[in-house]
Short mmCIF file of N, CA and C in Angstrom, two decimals:
data_model
loop_
_atom_site.label_atom_id
_atom_site.label_comp_id
_atom_site.label_asym_id
_atom_site.label_seq_id
_atom_site.Cartn_x
_atom_site.Cartn_y
_atom_site.Cartn_z
N MET A 1 -1.79 -2.32 -9.13
CA MET A 1 -2.35 -1.13 -8.84
C MET A 1 -3.06 -0.61 -10.38
N ILE A 2 -2.90 -1.16 -11.54
CA ILE A 2 -3.40 -0.30 -12.43
C ILE A 2 -5.07 -1.24 -12.22
N ALA A 3 -5.33 -2.34 -11.57
CA ALA A 3 -6.99 -2.55 -11.53
C ALA A 3 -6.95 -2.03 -10.39
N LYS A 4 -6.66 -1.62 -9.20
CA LYS A 4 -7.33 -0.92 -8.48
C LYS A 4 -7.59 0.75 -8.79
N LEU A 5 -6.81 1.40 -9.75
CA LEU A 5 -7.32 2.30 -10.38
C LEU A 5 -8.62 2.38 -11.14
N LYS A 6 -8.56 1.23 -12.47
CA LYS A 6 -9.78 0.75 -12.90
C LYS A 6 -10.53 1.00 -12.27
N GLU A 7 -10.86 0.17 -11.16
CA GLU A 7 -12.27 0.06 -10.02
C GLU A 7 -12.38 1.57 -9.80
N LEU A 8 -11.08 2.34 -9.15
CA LEU A 8 -11.65 3.69 -8.56
C LEU A 8 -12.43 4.70 -9.51
N VAL A 9 -11.84 4.24 -11.00
CA VAL A 9 -12.33 5.38 -12.24
C VAL A 9 -13.76 4.99 -12.54
N GLN A 10 -13.65 3.28 -12.46
CA GLN A 10 -15.65 2.75 -12.90
C GLN A 10 -16.29 3.26 -11.51
N SER A 11 -15.68 3.15 -10.09
CA SER A 11 -16.91 3.92 -9.26
C SER A 11 -16.98 4.91 -9.55
N ALA A 12 -16.12 6.06 -9.37
CA ALA A 12 -16.47 7.47 -10.12
C ALA A 12 -17.40 7.76 -10.77
N PHE A 13 -17.01 7.00 -12.14
CA PHE A 13 -18.37 7.27 -13.56
C PHE A 13 -19.33 6.74 -12.78
N ALA A 14 -19.81 5.64 -12.03
CA ALA A 14 -20.91 4.94 -11.82
C ALA A 14 -21.89 6.76 -11.04
N ALA A 15 -21.00 6.85 -10.39
CA ALA A 15 -21.79 7.46 -9.17
C ALA A 15 -21.92 8.51 -9.84
N MET A 16 -21.56 9.30 -10.44
CA MET A 16 -22.37 10.64 -11.58
C MET A 16 -23.24 10.84 -11.96
N GLU A 17 -23.93 11.79 -11.71
CA GLU A 17 -25.28 12.02 -12.43
C GLU A 17 -25.12 11.74 -14.12
N LEU A 18 -26.49 11.23 -14.62
CA LEU A 18 -26.55 11.63 -16.12
C LEU A 18 -27.35 12.17 -16.69
N ARG A 19 -26.68 13.20 -17.47
CA ARG A 19 -27.44 14.56 -17.46
C ARG A 19 -27.49 14.89 -19.23
N ASP A 20 -28.86 15.44 -19.62
CA ASP A 20 -28.37 15.36 -21.14
C ASP A 20 -27.31 16.26 -21.87
N ASP A 21 -26.58 17.59 -20.83
CA ASP A 21 -26.47 18.73 -21.57
C ASP A 21 -24.74 17.82 -21.42
N LEU A 22 -24.51 16.43 -21.24
CA LEU A 22 -23.14 15.97 -20.90
C LEU A 22 -22.56 15.32 -22.39
N TYR A 23 -21.35 15.56 -22.68
CA TYR A 23 -20.66 15.00 -23.90
C TYR A 23 -21.02 13.36 -23.95
N LYS A 24 -20.88 13.25 -25.09
CA LYS A 24 -21.66 11.51 -25.33
C LYS A 24 -20.74 10.99 -25.19
N SER A 25 -19.31 10.99 -25.20
CA SER A 25 -18.56 10.02 -24.50
C SER A 25 -18.76 9.74 -22.95
N LEU A 26 -18.88 10.87 -22.24
CA LEU A 26 -18.88 10.57 -20.72
C LEU A 26 -20.16 10.40 -20.44
N LYS A 27 -21.26 10.44 -21.36
CA LYS A 27 -22.54 9.41 -20.81
C LYS A 27 -22.31 8.12 -21.39
N ASN A 28 -21.69 7.96 -22.27
CA ASN A 28 -21.12 6.92 -22.66
C ASN A 28 -20.16 5.70 -21.82
N SER A 29 -19.18 6.53 -20.65
CA SER A 29 -18.60 5.96 -19.79
C SER A 29 -19.33 5.77 -18.57
N ILE A 30 -20.25 6.61 -18.17
CA ILE A 30 -21.69 6.79 -16.78
C ILE A 30 -22.14 5.29 -16.99
N THR A 31 -22.59 5.43 -18.65
CA THR A 31 -23.53 3.70 -18.73
C THR A 31 -22.68 2.76 -18.74
N LEU A 32 -20.90 2.68 -19.16
CA LEU A 32 -20.60 1.25 -18.73
C LEU A 32 -20.24 1.09 -17.79
N SER A 33 -19.68 2.34 -16.71
CA SER A 33 -19.49 1.47 -15.59
C SER A 33 -20.28 1.51 -14.99
N ARG A 34 -21.92 2.12 -14.74
CA ARG A 34 -23.02 1.48 -13.98
C ARG A 34 -23.67 -0.02 -14.20
N LYS A 35 -23.12 -0.97 -15.77
CA LYS A 35 -23.42 -2.17 -15.75
C LYS A 35 -21.97 -2.72 -15.26
N GLY A 36 -21.04 -2.18 -15.23
CA GLY A 36 -19.85 -2.69 -14.43
C GLY A 36 -18.67 -3.60 -15.92
N ASN A 37 -18.80 -2.22 -16.99
CA ASN A 37 -18.03 -2.47 -18.14
C ASN A 37 -17.22 -1.62 -18.65
N TYR A 38 -16.92 -0.34 -18.11
CA TYR A 38 -16.14 -0.08 -17.86
C TYR A 38 -14.53 0.18 -18.02
N SER A 39 -13.98 -0.12 -19.02
CA SER A 39 -12.33 0.11 -19.23
C SER A 39 -11.71 1.58 -19.90
N PHE A 40 -11.04 1.77 -19.03
CA PHE A 40 -10.08 3.16 -19.49
C PHE A 40 -8.80 3.01 -20.09
N CYS A 41 -8.55 1.60 -19.73
CA CYS A 41 -7.00 1.69 -20.22
C CYS A 41 -6.57 -0.13 -21.06
N TYR A 42 -7.79 -0.48 -20.96
CA TYR A 42 -7.64 -1.91 -22.37
C TYR A 42 -6.48 -2.27 -21.52
N THR A 43 -5.96 -2.86 -22.08
CA THR A 43 -4.67 -3.90 -22.09
C THR A 43 -3.63 -3.35 -21.88
N ALA A 44 -3.15 -2.13 -21.01
CA ALA A 44 -2.03 -1.05 -21.14
C ALA A 44 -0.82 -1.80 -20.29
N PRO A 45 0.10 -1.72 -20.55
CA PRO A 45 0.98 -2.80 -19.16
C PRO A 45 1.12 -1.05 -17.95
N VAL A 46 1.14 0.03 -18.73
CA VAL A 46 1.68 1.21 -18.38
C VAL A 46 0.81 2.24 -18.57
N LEU A 47 0.13 3.50 -17.41
CA LEU A 47 -0.22 4.24 -17.59
C LEU A 47 0.68 5.34 -16.76
N ILE A 48 0.28 6.38 -18.09
CA ILE A 48 0.58 8.05 -17.13
C ILE A 48 -0.29 9.00 -16.50
N VAL A 49 -0.76 9.40 -15.34
CA VAL A 49 -2.12 9.79 -14.62
C VAL A 49 -1.54 11.75 -14.66
N VAL A 50 -1.92 12.04 -15.63
CA VAL A 50 -2.01 13.19 -15.81
C VAL A 50 -3.21 14.22 -14.73
N ALA A 51 -3.05 14.92 -13.58
CA ALA A 51 -4.42 15.06 -13.10
C ALA A 51 -3.62 17.12 -12.28
N ASN A 52 -4.95 17.38 -11.73
CA ASN A 52 -4.94 18.80 -11.29
C ASN A 52 -6.02 19.05 -10.76
N LYS A 53 -5.79 19.79 -9.97
CA LYS A 53 -6.77 20.54 -8.79
C LYS A 53 -8.42 21.04 -9.42
#
């Protein structure tokens, strides 16, 4: 499940527009995702996901 979530997040970041007005961390996430090197969970055995609309 974590691997699938990681894949979905990386895909979503890779599809985002890279603009100058974005936070540096978001720019880095987009850039790494486009290279296929983005990981938000590292080696965490469990994730707690909080989401809103």
